[in-house]
Structure formats: structure tokens, C-alpha cells
PDB file of C-alpha atoms and ligand atoms in Angstrom:
ATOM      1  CA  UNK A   1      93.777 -73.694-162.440  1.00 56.00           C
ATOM      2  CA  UNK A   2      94.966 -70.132-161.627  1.00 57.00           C
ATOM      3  CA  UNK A   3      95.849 -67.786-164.808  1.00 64.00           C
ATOM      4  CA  UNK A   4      99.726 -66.012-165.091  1.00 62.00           C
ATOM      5  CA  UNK A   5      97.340 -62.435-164.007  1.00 65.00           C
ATOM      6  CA  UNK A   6      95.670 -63.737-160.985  1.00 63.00           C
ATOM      7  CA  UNK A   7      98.944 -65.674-159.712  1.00 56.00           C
ATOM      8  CA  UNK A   8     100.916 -62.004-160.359  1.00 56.00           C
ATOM      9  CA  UNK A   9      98.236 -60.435-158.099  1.00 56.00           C
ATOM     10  CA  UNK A  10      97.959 -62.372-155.189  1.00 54.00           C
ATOM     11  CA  UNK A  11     102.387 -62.212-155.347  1.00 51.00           C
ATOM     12  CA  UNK A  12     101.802 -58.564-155.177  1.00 51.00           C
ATOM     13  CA  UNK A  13      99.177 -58.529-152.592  1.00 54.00           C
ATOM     14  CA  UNK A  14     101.692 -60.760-150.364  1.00 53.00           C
ATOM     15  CA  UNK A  15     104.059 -57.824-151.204  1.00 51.00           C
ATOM     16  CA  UNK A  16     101.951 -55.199-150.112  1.00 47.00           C
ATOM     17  CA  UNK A  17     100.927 -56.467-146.613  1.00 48.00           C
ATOM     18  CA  UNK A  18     104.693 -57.594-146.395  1.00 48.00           C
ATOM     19  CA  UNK A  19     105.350 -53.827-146.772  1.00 49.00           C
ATOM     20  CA  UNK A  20     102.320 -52.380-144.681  1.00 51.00           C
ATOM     21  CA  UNK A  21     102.950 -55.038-141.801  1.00 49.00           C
ATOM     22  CA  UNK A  22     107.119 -53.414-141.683  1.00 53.00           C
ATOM     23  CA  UNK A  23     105.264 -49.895-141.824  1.00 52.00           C
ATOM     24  CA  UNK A  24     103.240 -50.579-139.366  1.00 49.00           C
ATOM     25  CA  UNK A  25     105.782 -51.733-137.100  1.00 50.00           C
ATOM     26  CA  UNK A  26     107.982 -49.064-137.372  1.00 49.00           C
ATOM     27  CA  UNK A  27     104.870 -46.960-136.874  1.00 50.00           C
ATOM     28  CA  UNK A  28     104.341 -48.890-133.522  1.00 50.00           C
ATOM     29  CA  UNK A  29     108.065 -48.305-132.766  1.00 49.00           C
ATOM     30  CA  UNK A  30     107.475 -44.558-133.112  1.00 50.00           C
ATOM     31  CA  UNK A  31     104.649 -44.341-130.717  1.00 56.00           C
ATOM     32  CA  UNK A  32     106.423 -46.093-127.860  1.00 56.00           C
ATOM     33  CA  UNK A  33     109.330 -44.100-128.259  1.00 59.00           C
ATOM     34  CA  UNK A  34     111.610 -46.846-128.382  1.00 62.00           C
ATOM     35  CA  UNK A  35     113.581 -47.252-131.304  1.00 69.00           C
ATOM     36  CA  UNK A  36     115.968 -50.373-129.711  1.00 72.00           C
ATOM     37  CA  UNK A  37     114.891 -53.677-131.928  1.00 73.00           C
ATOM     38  CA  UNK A  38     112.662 -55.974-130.182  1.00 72.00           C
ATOM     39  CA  UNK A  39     114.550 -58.874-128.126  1.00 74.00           C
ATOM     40  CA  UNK A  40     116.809 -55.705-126.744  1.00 76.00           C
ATOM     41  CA  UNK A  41     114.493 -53.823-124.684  1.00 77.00           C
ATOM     42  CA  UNK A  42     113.440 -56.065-121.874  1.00 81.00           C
ATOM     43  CA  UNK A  43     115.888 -55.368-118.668  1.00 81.00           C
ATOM     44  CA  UNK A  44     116.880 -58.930-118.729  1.00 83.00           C
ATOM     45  CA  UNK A  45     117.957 -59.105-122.263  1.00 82.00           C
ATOM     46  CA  UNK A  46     121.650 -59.981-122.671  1.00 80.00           C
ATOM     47  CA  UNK A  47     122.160 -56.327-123.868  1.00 79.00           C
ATOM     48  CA  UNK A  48     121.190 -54.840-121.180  1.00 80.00           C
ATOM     49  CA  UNK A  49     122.515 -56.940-118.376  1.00 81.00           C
ATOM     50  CA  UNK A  50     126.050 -56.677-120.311  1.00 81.00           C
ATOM     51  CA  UNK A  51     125.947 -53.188-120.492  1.00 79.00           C
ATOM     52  CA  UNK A  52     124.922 -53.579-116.690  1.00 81.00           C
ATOM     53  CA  UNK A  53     127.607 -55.739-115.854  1.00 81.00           C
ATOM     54  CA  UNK A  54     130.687 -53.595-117.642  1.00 78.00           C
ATOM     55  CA  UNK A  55     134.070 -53.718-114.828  1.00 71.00           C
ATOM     56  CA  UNK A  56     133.852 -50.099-113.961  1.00 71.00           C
ATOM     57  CA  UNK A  57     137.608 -50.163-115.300  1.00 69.00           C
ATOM     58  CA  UNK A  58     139.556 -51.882-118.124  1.00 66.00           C
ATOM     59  CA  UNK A  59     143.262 -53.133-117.798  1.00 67.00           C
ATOM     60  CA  UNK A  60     144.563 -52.387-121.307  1.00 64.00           C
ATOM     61  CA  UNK A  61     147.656 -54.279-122.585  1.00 66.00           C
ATOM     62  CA  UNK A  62     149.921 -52.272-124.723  1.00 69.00           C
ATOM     63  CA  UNK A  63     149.861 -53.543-128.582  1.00 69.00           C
ATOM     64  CA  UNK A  64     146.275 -54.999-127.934  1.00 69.00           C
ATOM     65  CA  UNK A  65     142.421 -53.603-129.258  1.00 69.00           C
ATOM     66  CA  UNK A  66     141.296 -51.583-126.283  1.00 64.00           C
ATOM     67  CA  UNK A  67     137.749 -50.280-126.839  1.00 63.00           C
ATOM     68  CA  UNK A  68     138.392 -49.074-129.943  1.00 60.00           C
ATOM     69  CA  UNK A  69     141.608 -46.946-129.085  1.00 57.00           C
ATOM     70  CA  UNK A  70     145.249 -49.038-128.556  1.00 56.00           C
ATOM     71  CA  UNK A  71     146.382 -48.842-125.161  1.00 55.00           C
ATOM     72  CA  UNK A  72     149.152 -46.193-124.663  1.00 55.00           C
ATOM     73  CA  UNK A  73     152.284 -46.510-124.385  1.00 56.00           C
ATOM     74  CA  UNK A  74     153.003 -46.593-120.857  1.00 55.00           C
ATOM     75  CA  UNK A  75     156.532 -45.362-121.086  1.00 51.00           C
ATOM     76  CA  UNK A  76     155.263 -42.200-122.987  1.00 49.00           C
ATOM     77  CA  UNK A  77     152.733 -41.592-120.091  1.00 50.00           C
ATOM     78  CA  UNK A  78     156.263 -41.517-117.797  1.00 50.00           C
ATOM     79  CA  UNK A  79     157.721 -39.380-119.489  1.00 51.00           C
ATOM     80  CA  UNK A  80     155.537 -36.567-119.855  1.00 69.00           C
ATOM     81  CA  UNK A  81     155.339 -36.022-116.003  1.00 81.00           C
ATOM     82  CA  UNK A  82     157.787 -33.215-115.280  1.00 90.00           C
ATOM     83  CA  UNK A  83     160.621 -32.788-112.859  1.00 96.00           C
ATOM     84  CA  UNK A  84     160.606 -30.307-110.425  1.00 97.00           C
ATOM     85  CA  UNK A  85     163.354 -28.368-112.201  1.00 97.00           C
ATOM     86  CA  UNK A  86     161.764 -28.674-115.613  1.00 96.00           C
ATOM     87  CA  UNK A  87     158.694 -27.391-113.280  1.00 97.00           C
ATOM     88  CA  UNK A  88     160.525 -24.641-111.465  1.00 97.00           C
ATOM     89  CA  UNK A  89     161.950 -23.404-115.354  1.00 97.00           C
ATOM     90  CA  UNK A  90     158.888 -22.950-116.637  1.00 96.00           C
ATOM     91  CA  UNK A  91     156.498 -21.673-113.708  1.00 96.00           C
ATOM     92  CA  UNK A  92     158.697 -20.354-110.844  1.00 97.00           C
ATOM     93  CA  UNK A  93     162.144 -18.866-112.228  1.00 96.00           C
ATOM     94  CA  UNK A  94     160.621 -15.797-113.487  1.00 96.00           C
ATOM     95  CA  UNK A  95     159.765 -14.412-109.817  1.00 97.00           C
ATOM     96  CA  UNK A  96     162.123 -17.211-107.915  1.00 98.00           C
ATOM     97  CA  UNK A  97     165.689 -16.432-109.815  1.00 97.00           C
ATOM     98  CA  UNK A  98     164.949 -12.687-110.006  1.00 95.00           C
ATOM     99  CA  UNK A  99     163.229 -11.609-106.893  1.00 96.00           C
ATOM    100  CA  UNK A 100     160.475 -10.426-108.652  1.00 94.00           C
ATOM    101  CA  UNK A 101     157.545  -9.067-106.169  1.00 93.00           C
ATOM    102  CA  UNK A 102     159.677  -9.878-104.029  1.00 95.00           C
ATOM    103  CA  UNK A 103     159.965 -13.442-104.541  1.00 97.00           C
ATOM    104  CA  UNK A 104     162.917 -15.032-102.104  1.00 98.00           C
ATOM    105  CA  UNK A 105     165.671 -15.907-104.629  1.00 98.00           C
ATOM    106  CA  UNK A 106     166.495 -19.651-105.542  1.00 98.00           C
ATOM    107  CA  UNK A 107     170.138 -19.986-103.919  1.00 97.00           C
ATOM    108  CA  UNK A 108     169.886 -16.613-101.681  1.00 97.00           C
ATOM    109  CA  UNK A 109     170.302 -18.725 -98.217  1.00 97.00           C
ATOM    110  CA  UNK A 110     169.789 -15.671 -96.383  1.00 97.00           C
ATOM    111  CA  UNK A 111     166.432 -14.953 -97.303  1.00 97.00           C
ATOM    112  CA  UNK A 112     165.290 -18.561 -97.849  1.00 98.00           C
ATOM    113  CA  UNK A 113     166.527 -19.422 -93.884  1.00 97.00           C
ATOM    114  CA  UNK A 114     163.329 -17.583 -92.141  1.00 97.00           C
ATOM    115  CA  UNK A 115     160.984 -19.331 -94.449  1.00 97.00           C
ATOM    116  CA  UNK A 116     163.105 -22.490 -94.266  1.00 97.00           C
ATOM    117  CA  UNK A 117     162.529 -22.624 -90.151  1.00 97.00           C
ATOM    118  CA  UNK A 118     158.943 -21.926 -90.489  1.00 96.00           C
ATOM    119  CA  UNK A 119     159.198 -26.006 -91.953  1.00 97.00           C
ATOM    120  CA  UNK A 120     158.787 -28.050 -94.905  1.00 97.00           C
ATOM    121  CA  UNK A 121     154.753 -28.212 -94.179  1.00 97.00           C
ATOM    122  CA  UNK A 122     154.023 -24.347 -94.381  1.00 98.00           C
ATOM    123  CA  UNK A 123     156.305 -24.002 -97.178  1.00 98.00           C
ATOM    124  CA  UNK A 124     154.550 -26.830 -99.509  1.00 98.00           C
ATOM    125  CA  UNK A 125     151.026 -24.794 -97.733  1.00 98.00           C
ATOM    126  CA  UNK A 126     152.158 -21.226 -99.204  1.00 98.00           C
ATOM    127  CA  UNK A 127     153.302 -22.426-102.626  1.00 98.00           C
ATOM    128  CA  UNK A 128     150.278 -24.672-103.488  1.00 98.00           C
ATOM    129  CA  UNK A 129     147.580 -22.385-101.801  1.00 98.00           C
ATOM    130  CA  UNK A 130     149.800 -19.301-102.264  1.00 98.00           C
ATOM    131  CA  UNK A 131     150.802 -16.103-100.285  1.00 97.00           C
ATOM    132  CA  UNK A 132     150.703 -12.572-100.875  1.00 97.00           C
ATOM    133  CA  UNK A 133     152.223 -11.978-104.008  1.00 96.00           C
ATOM    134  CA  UNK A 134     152.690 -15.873-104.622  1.00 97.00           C
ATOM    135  CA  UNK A 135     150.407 -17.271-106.949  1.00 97.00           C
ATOM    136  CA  UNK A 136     148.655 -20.516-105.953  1.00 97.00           C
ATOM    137  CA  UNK A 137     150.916 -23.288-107.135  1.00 97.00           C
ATOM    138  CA  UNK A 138     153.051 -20.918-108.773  1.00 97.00           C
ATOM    139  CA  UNK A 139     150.622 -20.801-111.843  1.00 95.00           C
ATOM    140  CA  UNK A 140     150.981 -24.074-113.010  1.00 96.00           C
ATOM    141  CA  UNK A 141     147.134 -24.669-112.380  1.00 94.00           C
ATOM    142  CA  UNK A 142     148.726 -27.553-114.249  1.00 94.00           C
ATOM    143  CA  UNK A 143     150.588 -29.458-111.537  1.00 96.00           C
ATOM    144  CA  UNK A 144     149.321 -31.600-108.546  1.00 96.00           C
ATOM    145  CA  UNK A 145     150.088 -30.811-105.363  1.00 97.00           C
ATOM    146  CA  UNK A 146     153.112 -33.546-104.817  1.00 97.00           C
ATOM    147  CA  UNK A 147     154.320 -31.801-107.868  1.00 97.00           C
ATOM    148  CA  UNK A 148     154.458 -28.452-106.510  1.00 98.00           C
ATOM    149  CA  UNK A 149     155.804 -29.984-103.452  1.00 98.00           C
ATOM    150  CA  UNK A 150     158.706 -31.534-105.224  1.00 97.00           C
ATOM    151  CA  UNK A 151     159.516 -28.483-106.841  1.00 98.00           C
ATOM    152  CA  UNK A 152     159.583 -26.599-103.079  1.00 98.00           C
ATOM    153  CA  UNK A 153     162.182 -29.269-101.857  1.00 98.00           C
ATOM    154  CA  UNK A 154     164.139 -28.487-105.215  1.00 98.00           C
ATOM    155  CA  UNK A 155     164.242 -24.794-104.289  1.00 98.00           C
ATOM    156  CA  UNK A 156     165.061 -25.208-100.724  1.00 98.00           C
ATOM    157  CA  UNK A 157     167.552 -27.762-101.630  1.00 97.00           C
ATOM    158  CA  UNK A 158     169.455 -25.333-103.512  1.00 97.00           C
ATOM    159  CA  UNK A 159     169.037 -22.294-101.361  1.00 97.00           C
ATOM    160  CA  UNK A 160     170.643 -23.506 -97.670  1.00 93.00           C
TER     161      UNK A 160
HETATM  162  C1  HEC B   1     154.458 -14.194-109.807  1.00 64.62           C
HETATM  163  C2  HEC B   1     155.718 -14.478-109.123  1.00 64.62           C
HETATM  164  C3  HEC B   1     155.884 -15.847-108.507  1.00 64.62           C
HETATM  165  C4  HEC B   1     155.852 -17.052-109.130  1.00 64.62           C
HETATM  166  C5  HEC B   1     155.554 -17.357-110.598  1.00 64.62           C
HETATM  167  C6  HEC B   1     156.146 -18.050-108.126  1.00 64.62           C
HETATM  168  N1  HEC B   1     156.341 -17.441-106.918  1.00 64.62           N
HETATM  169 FE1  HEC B   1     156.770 -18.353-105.154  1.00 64.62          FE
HETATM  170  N2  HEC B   1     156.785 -16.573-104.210  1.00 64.62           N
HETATM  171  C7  HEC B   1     156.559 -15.361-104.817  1.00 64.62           C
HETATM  172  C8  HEC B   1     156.604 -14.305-103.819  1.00 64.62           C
HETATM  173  C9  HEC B   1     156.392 -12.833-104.061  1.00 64.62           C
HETATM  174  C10 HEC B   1     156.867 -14.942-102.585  1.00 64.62           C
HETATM  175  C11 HEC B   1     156.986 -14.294-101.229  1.00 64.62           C
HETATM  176  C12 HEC B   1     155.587 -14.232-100.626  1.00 64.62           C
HETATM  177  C13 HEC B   1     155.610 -13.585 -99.227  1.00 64.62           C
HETATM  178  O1  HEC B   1     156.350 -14.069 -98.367  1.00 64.62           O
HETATM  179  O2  HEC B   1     154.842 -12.645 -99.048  1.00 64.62           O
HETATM  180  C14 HEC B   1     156.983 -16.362-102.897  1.00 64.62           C
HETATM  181  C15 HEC B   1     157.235 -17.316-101.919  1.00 64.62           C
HETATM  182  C16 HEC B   1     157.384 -18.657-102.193  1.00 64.62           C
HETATM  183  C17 HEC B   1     157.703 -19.659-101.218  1.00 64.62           C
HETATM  184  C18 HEC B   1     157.954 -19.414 -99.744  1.00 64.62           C
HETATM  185  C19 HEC B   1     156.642 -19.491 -98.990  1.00 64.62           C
HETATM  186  C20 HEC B   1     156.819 -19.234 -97.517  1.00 64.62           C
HETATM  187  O3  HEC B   1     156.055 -19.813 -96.736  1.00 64.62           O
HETATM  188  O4  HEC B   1     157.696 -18.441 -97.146  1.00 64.62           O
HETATM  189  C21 HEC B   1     157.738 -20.859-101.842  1.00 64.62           C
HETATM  190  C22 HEC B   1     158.012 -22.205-101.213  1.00 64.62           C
HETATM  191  C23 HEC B   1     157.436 -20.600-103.225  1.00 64.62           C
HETATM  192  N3  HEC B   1     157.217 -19.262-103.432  1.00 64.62           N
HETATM  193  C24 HEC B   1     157.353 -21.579-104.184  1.00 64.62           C
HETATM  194  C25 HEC B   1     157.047 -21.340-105.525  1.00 64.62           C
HETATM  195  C26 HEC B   1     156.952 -22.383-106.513  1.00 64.62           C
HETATM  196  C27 HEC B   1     157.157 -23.853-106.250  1.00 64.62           C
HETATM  197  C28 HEC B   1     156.630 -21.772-107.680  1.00 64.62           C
HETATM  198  C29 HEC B   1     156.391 -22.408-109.051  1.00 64.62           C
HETATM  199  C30 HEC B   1     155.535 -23.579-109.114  1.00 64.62           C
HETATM  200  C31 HEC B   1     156.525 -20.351-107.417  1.00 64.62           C
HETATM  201  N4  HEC B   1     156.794 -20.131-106.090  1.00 64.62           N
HETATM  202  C32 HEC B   1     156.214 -19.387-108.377  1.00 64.62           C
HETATM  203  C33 HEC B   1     156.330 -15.110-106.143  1.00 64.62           C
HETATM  204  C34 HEC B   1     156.198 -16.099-107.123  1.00 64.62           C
END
């Protein structure tokens, strides 16, 4: 027959390997370096092969959970892309409408047909790689090429 003071010693014994065998462990986890919870480390554990096996790109539907972040709206995407005039307003009119450095004017056919004649190929060349004076692309450091080449065919569209 065990006494009430024996029975509460042995429950706090249990207790105290309980608590040495989790310090030890953690002690164990320290000296490997590896803090990842047992069952995750092996190569083959489903953790690992699904962070293997992600697609290397997601399809998000608008309105739906997408990795954390709702998909954007696609329309808004759209509609920041600029046109070339919006383009030409804000990077090329300061030199382009005023001749400034000697920038051939938007609408001055005169000194737009020599440059037109050199050909739609040079021209797109010079204004995304720049010449002379020109800055590359104009400054928009911005823009893509097809961009600044839109905004070359709005210029030379208004200058014949
Ligand atoms: C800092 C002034 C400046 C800005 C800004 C500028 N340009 Fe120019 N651009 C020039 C000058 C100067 C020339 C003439 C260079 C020469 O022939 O020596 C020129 C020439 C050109 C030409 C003719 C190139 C050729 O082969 O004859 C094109 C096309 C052109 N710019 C497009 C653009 C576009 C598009 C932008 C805006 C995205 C832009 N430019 C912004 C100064 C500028």
C-alpha cells in the first residue's frame, strides 16, 4: 500500500524526466542544427517533396485566395500601361514639341523627312538606345522597348 507522499513523488519524478527528456531533445535539435520537427526533415517527407513539386507558376482567379494576396484585378493591370501619347507627354514633349537640343519637332515634316527615310528600324534603334543629345528611350528608363517604339510611330505619324 503506497502512502499520499510517496504516490506525490514518484508523479513528480514522472514530471521531471517528462521535462528533462523535452530538454534534452531540444538540446539534440540544437546540436544538429536543424530546428524542422522530426517527420519533416527526411527528403522524402511530404513537406519536402511538396515544396519540391510547387508549378513554377500559379494561375490566379480574380475574387479567389491566391497565396495569401487576392489576385489582381486584371482590368486595373490594363489600364496602367500607357499610350504612346500619354508616353510622349510625359517623357518626350519637353525636347520633341520645342526643339530643345535640337530635338526634330513633333509635326515639323521638314525636319522629321531625313530621319523618316533613314526607316522605321533606325528610328525605333536611336530612340530606345539613343543618339547624341537623345537620351536612351527618351528617359523613361520606365518603358519597354515596344513602348518606346509605339511612341516613335506616334511622332512620325504626326510629323509627315
Ligand atoms: C532631352 C531631350 C530629348 C528627350 C526627352 C527625347 N528626345 Fe528624342 N531626340 C532628341 C534630340 C536632340 C534628337 C536629335 C538627335 C540627333 O539627330 O543628333 C532626338 C531624336 C529623336 C528621334 C530621331 C532619331 C533618328 O534616328 O533620327 C526619335 C525617333 C526620337 N528622338 C524619339 C524620342 C522619344 C520616343 C522620346 C520619349 C520617349 C524622346 N525622343 C525624348 C532629344 C530628346
Amino acid at each position: 500500500m503506497v502512502n499520499m507522499k510517496q504516490l506525490v513523488a514518484s508523479a513528480v519524478m514522472v514530471v521531471g524526466v517528462a521535462l528533462s527528456g523535452q530538454a534534452l531533445a531540444s538540446k539534440l535539435a540544437d546540436q544538429t542544427g536543424n530546428a524542422e520537427p522530426m517527420g519533416t526533415r527526411s527528403i522524402m517527407s511530404p513537406t519536402k517533396i511538396d515544396a519540391r513539386t510547387q508549378p513554377s507558376a500559379k494561375v490566379c482567379v480574380q475574387g479567389e485566395e491566391c497565396g495569401g494576396a487576392a489576385a489582381a484585378p486584371v482590368v486595373a493591370a490594363a489600364a496602367a500601361a500607357k499610350s504612346p501619347e500619354e508616353i510622349y507627354n510625359s517623357s518626350c514633349m519637353a525636347c520633341h514639341a520645342t526643339g530643345a537640343a535640337g530635338a526634330p519637332k513633333v509635326g515639323d515634316a521638314a525636319a522629321w523627312a531625313p530621319r523618316i527615310a533613314q526607316g522605321a528600324d533606325l528610328l525605333h534603334k536611336h530612340a530606345i538606345g539613343g543618339l547624341n543629345m537623345m537620351p536612351p528611350k527618351g528617359t523613361c528608363a520606365a518603358c519597354s522597348d515596344d513602348e518606346i517604339m509605339a511612341v516613335v510611330d506616334f511622332m512620325v505619324s504626326k510629323s509627315k
